Each structure stands twice: as C-alpha cells, then as structure tokens.
JSON list of C-alpha atoms in Angstrom, two decimals:
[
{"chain": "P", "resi": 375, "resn": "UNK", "atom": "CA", "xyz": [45.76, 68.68, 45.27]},
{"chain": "P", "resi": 376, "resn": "UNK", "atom": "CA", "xyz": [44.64, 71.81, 43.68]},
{"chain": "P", "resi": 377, "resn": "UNK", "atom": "CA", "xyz": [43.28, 71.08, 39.85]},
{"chain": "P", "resi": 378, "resn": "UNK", "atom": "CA", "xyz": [41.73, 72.84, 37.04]},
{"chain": "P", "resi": 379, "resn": "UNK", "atom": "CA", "xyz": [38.20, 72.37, 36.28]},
{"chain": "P", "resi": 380, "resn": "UNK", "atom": "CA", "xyz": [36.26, 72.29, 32.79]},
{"chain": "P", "resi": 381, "resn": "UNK", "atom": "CA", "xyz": [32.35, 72.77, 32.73]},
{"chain": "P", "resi": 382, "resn": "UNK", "atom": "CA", "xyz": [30.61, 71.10, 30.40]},
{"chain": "P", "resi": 383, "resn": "UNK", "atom": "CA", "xyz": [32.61, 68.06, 29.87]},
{"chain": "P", "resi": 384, "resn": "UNK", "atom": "CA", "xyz": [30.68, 67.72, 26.45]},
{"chain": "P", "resi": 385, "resn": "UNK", "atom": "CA", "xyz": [28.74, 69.82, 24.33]},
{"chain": "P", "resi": 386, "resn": "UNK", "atom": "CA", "xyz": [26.84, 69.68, 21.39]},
{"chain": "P", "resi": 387, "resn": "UNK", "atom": "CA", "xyz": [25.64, 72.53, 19.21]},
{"chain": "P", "resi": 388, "resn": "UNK", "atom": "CA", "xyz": [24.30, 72.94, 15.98]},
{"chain": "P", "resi": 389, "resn": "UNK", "atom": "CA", "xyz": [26.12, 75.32, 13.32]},
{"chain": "P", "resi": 390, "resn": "UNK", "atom": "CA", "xyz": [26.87, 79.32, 14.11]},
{"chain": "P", "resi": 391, "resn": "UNK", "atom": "CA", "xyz": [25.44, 78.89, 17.37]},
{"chain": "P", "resi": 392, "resn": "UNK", "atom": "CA", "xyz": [27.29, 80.58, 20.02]},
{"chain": "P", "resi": 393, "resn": "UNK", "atom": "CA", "xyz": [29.21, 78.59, 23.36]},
{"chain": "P", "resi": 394, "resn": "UNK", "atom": "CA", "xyz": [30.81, 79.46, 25.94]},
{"chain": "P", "resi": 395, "resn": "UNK", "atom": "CA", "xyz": [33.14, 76.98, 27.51]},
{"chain": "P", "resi": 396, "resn": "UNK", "atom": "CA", "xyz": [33.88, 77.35, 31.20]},
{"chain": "P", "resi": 397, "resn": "UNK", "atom": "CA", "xyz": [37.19, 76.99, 32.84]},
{"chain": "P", "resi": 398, "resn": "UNK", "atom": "CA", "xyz": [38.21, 77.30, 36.93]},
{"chain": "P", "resi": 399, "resn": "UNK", "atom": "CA", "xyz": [41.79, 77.99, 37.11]},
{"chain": "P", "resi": 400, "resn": "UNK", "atom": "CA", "xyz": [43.47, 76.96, 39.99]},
{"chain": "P", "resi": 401, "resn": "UNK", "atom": "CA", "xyz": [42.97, 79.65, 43.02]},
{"chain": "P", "resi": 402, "resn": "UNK", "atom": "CA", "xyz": [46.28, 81.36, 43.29]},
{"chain": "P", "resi": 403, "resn": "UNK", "atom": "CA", "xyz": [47.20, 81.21, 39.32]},
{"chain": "P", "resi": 404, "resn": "UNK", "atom": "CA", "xyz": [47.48, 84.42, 37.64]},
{"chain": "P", "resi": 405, "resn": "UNK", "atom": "CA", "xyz": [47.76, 82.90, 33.63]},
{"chain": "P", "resi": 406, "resn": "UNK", "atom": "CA", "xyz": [45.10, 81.78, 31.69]},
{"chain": "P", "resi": 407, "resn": "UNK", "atom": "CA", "xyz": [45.17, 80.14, 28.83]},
{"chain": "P", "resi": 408, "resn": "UNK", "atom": "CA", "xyz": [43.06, 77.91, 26.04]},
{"chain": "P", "resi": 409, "resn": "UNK", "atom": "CA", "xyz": [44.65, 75.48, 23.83]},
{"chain": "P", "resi": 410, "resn": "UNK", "atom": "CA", "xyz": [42.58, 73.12, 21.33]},
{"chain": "P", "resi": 411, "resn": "UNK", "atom": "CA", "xyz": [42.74, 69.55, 20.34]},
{"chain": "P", "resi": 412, "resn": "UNK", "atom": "CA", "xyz": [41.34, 68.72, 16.97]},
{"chain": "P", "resi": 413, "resn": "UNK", "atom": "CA", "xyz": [40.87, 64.52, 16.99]},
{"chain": "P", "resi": 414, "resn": "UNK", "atom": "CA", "xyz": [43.72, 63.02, 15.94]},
{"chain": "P", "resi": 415, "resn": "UNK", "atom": "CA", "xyz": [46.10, 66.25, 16.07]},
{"chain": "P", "resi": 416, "resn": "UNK", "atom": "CA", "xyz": [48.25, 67.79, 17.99]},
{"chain": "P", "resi": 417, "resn": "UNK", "atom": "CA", "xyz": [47.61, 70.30, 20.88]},
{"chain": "P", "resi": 418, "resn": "UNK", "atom": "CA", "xyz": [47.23, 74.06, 19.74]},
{"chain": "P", "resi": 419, "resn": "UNK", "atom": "CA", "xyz": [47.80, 77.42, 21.19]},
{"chain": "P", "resi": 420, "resn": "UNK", "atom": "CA", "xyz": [45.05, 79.47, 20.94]},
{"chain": "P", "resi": 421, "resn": "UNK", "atom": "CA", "xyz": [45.34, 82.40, 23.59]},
{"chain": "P", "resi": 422, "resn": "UNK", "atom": "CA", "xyz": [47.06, 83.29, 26.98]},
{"chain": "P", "resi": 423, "resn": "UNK", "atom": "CA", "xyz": [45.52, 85.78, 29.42]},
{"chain": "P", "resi": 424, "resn": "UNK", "atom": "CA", "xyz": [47.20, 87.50, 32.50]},
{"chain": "P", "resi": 425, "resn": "UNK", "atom": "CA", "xyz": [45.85, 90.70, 34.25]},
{"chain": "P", "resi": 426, "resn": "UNK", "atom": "CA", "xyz": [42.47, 91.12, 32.57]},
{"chain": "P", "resi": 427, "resn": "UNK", "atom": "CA", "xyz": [44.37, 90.76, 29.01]},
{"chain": "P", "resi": 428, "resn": "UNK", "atom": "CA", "xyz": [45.02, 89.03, 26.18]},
{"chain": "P", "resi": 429, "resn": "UNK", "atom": "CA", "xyz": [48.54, 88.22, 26.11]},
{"chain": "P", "resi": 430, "resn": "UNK", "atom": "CA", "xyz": [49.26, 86.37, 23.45]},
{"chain": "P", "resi": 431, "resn": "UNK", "atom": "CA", "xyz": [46.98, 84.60, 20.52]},
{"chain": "P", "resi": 432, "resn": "UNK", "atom": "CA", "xyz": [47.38, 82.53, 17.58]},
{"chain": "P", "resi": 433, "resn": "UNK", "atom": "CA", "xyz": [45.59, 83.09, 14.06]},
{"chain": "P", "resi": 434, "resn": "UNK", "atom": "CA", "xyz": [43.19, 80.45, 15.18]},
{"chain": "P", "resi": 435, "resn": "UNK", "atom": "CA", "xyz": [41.69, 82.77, 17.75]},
{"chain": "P", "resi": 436, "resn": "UNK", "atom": "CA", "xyz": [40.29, 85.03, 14.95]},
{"chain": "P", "resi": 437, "resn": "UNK", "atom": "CA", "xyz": [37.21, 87.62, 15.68]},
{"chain": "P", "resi": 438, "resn": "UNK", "atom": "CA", "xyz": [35.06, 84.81, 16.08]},
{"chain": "P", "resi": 439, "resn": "UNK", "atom": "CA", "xyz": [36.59, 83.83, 19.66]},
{"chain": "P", "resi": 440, "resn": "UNK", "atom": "CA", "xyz": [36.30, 85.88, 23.11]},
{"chain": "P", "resi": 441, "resn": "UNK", "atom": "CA", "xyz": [38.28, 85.15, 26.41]},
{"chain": "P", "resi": 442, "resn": "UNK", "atom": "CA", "xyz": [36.72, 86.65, 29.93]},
{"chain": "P", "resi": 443, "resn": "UNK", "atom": "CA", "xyz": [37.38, 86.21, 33.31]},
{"chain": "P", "resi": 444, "resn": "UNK", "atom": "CA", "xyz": [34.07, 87.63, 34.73]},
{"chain": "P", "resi": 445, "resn": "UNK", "atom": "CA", "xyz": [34.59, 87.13, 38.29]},
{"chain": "P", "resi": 446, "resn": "UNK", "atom": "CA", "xyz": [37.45, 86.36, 40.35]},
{"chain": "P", "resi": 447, "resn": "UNK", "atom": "CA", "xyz": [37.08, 82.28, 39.93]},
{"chain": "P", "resi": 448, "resn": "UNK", "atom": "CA", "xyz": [36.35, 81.66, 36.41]},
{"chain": "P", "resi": 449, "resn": "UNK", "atom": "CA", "xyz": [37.68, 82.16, 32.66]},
{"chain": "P", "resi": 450, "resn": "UNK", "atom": "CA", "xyz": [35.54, 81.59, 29.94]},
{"chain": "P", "resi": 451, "resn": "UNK", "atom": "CA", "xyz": [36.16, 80.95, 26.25]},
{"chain": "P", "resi": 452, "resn": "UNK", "atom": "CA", "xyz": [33.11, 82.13, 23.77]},
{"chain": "P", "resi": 453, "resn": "UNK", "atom": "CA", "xyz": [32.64, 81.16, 20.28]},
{"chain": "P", "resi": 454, "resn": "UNK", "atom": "CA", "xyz": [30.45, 83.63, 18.45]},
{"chain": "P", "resi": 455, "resn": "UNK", "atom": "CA", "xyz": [29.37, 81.62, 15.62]},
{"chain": "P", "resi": 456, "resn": "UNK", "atom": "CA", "xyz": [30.93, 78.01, 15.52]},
{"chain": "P", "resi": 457, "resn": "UNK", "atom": "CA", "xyz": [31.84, 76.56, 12.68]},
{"chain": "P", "resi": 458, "resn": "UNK", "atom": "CA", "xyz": [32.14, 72.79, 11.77]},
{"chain": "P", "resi": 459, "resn": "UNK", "atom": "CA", "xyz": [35.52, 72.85, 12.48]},
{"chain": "P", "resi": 460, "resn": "UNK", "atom": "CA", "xyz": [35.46, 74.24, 15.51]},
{"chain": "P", "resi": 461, "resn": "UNK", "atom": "CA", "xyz": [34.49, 70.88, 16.59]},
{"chain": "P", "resi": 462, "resn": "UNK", "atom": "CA", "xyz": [37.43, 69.74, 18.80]},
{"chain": "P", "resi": 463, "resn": "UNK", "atom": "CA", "xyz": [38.59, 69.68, 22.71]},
{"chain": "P", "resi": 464, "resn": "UNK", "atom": "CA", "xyz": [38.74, 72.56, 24.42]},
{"chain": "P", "resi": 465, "resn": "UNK", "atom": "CA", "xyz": [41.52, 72.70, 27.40]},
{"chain": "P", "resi": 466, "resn": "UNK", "atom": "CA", "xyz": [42.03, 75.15, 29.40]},
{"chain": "P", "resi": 467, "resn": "UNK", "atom": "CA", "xyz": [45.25, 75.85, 31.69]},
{"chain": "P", "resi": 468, "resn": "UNK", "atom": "CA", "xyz": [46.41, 77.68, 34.68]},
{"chain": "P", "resi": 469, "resn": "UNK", "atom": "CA", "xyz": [50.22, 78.73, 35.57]},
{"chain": "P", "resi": 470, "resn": "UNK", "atom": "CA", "xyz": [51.05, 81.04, 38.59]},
{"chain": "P", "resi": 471, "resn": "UNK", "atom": "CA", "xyz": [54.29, 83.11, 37.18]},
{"chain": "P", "resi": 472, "resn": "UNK", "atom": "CA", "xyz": [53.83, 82.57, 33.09]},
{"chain": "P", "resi": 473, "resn": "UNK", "atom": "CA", "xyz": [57.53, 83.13, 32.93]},
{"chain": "P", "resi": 474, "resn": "UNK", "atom": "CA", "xyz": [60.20, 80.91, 33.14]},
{"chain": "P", "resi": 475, "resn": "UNK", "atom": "CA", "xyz": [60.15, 77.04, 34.36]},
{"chain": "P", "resi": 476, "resn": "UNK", "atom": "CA", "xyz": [56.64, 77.75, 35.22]},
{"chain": "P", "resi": 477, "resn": "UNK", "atom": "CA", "xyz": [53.87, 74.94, 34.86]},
{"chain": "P", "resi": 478, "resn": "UNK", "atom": "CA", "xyz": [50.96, 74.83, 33.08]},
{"chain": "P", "resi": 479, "resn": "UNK", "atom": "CA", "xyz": [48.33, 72.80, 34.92]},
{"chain": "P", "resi": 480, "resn": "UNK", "atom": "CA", "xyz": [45.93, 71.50, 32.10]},
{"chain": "P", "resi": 481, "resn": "UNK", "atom": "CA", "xyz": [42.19, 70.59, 33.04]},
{"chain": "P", "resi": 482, "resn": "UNK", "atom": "CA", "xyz": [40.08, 67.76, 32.04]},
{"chain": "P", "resi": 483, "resn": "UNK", "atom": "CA", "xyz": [38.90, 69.58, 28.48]},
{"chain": "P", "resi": 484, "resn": "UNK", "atom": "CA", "xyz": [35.80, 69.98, 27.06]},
{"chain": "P", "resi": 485, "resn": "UNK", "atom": "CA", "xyz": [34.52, 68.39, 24.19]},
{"chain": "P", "resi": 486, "resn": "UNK", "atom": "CA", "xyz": [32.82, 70.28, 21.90]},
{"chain": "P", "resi": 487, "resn": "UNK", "atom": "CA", "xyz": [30.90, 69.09, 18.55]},
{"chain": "P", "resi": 488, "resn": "UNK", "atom": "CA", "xyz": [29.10, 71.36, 15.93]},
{"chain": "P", "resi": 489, "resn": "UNK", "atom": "CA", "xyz": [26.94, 69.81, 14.02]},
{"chain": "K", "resi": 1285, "resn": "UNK", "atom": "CA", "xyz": [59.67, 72.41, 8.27]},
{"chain": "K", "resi": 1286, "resn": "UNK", "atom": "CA", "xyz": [57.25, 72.19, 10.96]},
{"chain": "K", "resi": 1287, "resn": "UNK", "atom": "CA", "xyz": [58.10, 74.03, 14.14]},
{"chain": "K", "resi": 1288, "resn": "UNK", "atom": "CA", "xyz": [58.26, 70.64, 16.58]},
{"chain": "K", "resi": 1289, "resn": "UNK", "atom": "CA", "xyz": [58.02, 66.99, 14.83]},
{"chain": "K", "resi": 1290, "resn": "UNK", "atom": "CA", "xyz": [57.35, 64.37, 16.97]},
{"chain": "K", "resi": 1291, "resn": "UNK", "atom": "CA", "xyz": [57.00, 60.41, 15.42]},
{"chain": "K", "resi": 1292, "resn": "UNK", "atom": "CA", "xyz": [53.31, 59.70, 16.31]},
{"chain": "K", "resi": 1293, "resn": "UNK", "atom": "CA", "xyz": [53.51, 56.38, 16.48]},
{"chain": "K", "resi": 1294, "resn": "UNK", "atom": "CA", "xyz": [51.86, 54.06, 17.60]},
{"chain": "K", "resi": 1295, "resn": "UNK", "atom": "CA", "xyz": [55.22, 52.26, 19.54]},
{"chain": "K", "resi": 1296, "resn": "UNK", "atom": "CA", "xyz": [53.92, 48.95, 21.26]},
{"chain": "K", "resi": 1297, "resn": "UNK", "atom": "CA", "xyz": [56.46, 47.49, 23.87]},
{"chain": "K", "resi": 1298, "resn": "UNK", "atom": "CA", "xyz": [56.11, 44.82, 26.40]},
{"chain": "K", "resi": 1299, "resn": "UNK", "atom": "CA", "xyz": [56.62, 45.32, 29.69]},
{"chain": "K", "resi": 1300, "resn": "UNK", "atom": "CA", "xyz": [60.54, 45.98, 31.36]},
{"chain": "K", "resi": 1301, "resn": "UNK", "atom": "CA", "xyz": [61.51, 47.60, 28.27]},
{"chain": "K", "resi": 1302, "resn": "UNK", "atom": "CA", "xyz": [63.16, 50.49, 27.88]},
{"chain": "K", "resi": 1303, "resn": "UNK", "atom": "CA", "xyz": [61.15, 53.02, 25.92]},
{"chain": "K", "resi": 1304, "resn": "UNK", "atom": "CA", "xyz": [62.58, 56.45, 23.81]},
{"chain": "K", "resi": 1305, "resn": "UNK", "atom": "CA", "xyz": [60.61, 58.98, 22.94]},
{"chain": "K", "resi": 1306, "resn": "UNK", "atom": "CA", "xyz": [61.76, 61.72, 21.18]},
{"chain": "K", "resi": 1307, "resn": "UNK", "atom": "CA", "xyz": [61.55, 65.35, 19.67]},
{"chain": "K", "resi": 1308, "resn": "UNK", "atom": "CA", "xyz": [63.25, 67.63, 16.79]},
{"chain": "K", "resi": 1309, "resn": "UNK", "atom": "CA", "xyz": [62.97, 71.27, 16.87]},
{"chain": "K", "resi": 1310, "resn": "UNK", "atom": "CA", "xyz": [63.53, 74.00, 14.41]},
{"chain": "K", "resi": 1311, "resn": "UNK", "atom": "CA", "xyz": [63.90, 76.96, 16.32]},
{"chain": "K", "resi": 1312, "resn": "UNK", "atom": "CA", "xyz": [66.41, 77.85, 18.13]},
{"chain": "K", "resi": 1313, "resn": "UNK", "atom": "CA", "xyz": [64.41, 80.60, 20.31]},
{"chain": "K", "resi": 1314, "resn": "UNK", "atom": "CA", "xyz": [63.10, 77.38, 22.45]},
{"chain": "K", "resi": 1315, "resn": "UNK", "atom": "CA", "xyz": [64.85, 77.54, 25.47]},
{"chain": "K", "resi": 1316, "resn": "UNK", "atom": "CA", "xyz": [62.36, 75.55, 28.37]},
{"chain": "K", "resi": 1317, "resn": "UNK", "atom": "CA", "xyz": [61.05, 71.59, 27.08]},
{"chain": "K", "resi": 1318, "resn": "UNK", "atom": "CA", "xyz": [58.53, 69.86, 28.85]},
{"chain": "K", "resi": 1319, "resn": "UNK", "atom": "CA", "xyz": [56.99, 66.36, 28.38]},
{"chain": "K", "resi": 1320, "resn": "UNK", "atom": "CA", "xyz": [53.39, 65.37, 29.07]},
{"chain": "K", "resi": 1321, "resn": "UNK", "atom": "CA", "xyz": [51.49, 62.57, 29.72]},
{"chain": "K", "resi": 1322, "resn": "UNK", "atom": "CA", "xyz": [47.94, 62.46, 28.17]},
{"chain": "K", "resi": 1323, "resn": "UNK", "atom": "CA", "xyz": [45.39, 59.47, 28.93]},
{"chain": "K", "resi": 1324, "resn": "UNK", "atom": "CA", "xyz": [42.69, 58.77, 26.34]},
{"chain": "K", "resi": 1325, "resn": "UNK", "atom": "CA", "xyz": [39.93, 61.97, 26.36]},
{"chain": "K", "resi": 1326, "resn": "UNK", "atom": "CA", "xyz": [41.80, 63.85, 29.39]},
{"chain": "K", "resi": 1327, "resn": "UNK", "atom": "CA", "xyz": [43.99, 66.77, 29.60]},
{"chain": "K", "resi": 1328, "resn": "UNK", "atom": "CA", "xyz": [48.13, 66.85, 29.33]},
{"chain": "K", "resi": 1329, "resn": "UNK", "atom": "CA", "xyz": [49.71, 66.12, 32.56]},
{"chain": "K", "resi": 1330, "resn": "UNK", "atom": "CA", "xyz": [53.51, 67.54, 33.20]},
{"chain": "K", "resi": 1331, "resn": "UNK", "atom": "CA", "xyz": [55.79, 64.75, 33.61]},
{"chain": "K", "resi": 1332, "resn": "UNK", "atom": "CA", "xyz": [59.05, 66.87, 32.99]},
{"chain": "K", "resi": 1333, "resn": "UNK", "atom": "CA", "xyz": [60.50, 69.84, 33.08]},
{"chain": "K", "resi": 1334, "resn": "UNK", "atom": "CA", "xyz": [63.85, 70.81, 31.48]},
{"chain": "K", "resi": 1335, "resn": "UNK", "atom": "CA", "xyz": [65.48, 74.26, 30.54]},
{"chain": "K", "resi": 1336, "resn": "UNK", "atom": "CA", "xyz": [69.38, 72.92, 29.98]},
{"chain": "K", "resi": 1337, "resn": "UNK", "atom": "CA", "xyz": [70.96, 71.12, 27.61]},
{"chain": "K", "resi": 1338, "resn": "UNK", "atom": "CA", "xyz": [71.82, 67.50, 29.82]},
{"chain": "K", "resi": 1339, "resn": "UNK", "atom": "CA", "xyz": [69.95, 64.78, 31.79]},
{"chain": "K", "resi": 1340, "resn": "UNK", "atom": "CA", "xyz": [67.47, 65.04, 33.93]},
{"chain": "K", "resi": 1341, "resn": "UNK", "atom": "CA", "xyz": [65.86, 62.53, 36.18]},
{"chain": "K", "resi": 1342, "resn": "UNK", "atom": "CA", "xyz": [62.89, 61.38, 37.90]},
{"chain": "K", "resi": 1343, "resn": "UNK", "atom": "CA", "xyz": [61.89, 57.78, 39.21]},
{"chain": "K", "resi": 1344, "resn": "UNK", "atom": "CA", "xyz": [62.31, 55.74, 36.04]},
{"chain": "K", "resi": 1345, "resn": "UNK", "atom": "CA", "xyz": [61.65, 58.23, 33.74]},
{"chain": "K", "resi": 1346, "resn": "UNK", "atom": "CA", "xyz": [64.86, 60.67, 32.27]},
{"chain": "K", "resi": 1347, "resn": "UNK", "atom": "CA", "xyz": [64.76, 63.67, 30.14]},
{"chain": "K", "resi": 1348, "resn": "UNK", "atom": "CA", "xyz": [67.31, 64.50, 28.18]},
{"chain": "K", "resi": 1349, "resn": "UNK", "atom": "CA", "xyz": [67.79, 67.66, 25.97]},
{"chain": "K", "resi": 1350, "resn": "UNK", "atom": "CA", "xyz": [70.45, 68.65, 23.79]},
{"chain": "K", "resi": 1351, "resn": "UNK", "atom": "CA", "xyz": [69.95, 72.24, 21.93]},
{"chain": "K", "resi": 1352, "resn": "UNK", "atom": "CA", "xyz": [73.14, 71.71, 19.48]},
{"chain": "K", "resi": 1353, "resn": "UNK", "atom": "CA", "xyz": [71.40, 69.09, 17.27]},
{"chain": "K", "resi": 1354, "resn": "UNK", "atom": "CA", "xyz": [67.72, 70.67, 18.82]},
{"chain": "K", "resi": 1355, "resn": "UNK", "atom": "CA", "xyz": [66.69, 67.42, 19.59]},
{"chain": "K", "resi": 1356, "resn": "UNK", "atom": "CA", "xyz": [64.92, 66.00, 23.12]},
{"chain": "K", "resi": 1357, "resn": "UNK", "atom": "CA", "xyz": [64.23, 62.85, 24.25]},
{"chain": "K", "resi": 1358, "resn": "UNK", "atom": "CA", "xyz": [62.02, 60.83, 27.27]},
{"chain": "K", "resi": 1359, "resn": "UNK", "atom": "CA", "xyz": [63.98, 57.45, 28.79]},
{"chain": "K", "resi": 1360, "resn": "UNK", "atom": "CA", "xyz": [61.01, 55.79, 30.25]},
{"chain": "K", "resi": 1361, "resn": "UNK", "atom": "CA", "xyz": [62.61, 52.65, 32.11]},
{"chain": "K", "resi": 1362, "resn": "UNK", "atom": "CA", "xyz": [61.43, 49.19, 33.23]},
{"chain": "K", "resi": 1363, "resn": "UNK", "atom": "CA", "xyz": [57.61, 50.72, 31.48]},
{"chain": "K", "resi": 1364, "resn": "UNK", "atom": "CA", "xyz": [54.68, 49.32, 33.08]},
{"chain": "K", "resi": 1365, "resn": "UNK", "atom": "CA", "xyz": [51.04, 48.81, 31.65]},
{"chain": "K", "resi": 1366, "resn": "UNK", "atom": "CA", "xyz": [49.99, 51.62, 33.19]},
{"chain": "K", "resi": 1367, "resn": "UNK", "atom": "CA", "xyz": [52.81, 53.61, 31.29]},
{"chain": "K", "resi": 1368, "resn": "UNK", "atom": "CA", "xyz": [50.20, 52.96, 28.37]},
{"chain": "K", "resi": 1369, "resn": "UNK", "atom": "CA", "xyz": [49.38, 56.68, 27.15]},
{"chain": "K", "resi": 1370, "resn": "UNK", "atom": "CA", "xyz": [50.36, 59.70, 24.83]},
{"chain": "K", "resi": 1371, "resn": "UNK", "atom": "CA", "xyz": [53.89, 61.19, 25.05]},
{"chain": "K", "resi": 1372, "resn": "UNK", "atom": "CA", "xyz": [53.49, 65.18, 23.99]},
{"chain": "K", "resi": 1373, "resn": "UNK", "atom": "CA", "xyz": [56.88, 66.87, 23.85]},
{"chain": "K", "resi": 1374, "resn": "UNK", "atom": "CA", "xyz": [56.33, 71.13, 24.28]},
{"chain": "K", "resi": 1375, "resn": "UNK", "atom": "CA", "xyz": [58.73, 73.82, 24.28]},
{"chain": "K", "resi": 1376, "resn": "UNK", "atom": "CA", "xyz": [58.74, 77.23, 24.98]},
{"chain": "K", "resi": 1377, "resn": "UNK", "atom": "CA", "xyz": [60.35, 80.60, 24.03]},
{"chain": "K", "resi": 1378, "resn": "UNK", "atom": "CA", "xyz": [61.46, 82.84, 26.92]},
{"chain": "K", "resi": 1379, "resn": "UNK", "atom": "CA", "xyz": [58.47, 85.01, 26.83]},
{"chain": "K", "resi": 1380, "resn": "UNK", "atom": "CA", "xyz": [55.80, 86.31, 29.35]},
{"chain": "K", "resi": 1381, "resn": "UNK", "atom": "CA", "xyz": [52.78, 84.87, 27.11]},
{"chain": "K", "resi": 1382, "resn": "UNK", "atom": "CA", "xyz": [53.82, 81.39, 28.62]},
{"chain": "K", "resi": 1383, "resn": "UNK", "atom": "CA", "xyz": [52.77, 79.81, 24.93]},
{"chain": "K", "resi": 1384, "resn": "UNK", "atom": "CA", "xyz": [53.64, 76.26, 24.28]},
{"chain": "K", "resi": 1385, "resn": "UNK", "atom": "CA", "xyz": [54.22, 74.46, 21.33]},
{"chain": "K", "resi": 1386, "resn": "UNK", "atom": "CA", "xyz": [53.35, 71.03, 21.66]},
{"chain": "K", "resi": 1387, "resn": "UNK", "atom": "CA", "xyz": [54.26, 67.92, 19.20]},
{"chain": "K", "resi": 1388, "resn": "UNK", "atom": "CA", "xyz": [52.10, 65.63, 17.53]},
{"chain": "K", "resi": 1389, "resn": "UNK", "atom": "CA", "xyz": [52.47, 63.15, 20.55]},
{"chain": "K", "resi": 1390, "resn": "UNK", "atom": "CA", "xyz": [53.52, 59.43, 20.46]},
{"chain": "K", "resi": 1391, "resn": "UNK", "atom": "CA", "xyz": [50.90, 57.06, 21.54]},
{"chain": "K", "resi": 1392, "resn": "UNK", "atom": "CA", "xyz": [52.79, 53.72, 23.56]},
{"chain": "K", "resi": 1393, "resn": "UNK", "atom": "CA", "xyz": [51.27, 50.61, 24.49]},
{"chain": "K", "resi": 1394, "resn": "UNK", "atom": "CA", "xyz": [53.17, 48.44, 27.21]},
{"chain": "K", "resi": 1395, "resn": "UNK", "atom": "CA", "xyz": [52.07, 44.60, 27.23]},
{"chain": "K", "resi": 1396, "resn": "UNK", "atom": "CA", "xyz": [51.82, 42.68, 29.83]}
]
C-alpha cells in the first residue's frame, strides 16, 4: 500500500539553526501539506501546497518557514532560524484531489527538538 | 470558544465495551468530519469519513454527525486492546486548501 514517508525520523538542533524536514508524498498525490504537533497538543495546520504554490497557511507559518517541492518526488519544509518552540512533530500529508471527501494520508512525522 | 473541543481524556474501558467519543464544533462553515486514529509517536491514520448529517458505518466502529447541535461522535463497539490509541476528530470547510482542523484528541485505554 502506497504511504507517505518522513526523513529524518528525529532531529536535533541547537537554537536559530536552520532544518529542513523531508517529506515523500505519495506518487500520484497532487496536495501537500505540513501540520505540527507540539507534545501534549493538538494537531495544527501549518500550510497546504498544490501546483508549485502555497495554498493556504496559518499564522504559525510566519517568514521564518519555507515549503518546496524541488523535484518531482519530494516536499520539503525549511525552518530558517528555529526557535525553542519550534520544537515539536513535524507531519507531513498527501491528498490526490484537495477538494471534497478527499483523504489526507499522514506520514510517520518527524521529530524535531531545538535546543 | 475554541473552533473544535474535543474531551482529552484519558477514558480507560475494559474490553467488550462500548466506547463514545465525541466532538463540538463552532462553525458552521464545516461541512466534511473525519476521525483518526493516532498510535503513540506516529502519524494520524483516517478511520472515517463523513460529509452528512446521519450514521455511518464500518466494522464495529460508527460515525455519527449531526450539524444542528454541531456535534460528532465515534461508536467504537465490542473495543479490543488493540483499540488502545488517540481518537482526533477533524473537520473541514469546503475549500480547495484541503485544511483540517483537528481536536485535542481523546486518548482510550481498553483492558484486558
């Protein structure tokens, strides 16, 4: 069964360092999107992507945060600068018509702490 | 008032029971509700799908939404251990951004 896959699982980084999380959608999606999990909170929105732009994004995803899809296979999130509270997961998720009963397809997240 | 409120629990059961999970909404704009599984440190996993006020079934597990009283519930019956997980209700406007709002989550424990 087709899945989405999140590169690194984990990562650690020290304070306005910059990351870039890694995300393969699944093959024949055409939306993108990023939520975050802060521990112990709920799920947020942070930006959906379709057709080499940014559809929609939420105050979280301030200046600070990039989205890319640099080849055909994967979409990135970069952080510029992180921030202590950036520290949360990271999930990324794939639908193929963005519209209607559509699915979003959620991968395995990654972890990120800034120390 | 927060946009989706969701009791976070934790609900502990033992096994055979019936569990209910459920949602409150504020706006009216939702129109499509969806409930996801989440296992410790992984990502949300669709369970259900709904777009209608009514019922909707799958196996043992029933999703029920009614937009008068913008409230939404998850029947989970006869629950098995490995039913043990976090419940995220999310709902979404009829858009093209695809954007879901999710709830806090409820975590449940089934006993064996």
């Amino acid at each position: 069964e087709p899945e989405v896959t999140q590169t690194p699982s984990h990562q650690v980084t020290q304070m306005g360092q910059e990351v870039i999380l890694r995300c393969v959608p699944i093959s024949n999606h055409l939306y993108f999107y990023w939520y975050r999990q802060i521990l112990g909170q709920k799920v947020e929105f942070l930006v959906s992507f379709y057709n080499n732009e940014i559809s929609e994004k939420s105050e979280i995803f301030d200046d600070q945060f990039s989205v890319e899809r640099p080849d055909g296979s994967n979409f990135t999130l970069k952080i510029r600068s992180t921030k202590l509270e950036d520290s949360a997961m990271y999930f990324c998720a794939s639908s193929d018509t963005g519209v209607g009963t559509d699915t979003q397809y959620f991968g395995p997240g990654t972890r990120l702490t800034v120390l | 008032q927060k946009e989706v409120e969701q009791d976070p629990g934790p609900l502990s059961v033992p096994e055979g029971a019936i569990v209910s999970l459920n949602c409150t909404y504020s706006n009216s704009a939702f129109q499509y509700f969806m409930w996801y599984r989440q296992y410790s440190r992984k990502g949300p996993e669709l369970l259900m799908y709904t777009y209608s006020s009514g019922n909707k079934e799958d196996g043992r597990f029933t999703a029920q939404v009614d937009k008068s009283s913008k409230y939404i519930s998850l029947f989970i019956r006869d629950s098995q251990p490995s039913d043990s997980a976090t419940y995220l209700c999310a709902m979404k406007k009829v858009s093209n951004t695809g954007k879901l709002i999710f709830g806090q989550g409820t975590t449940l424990q089934v006993k064996p």
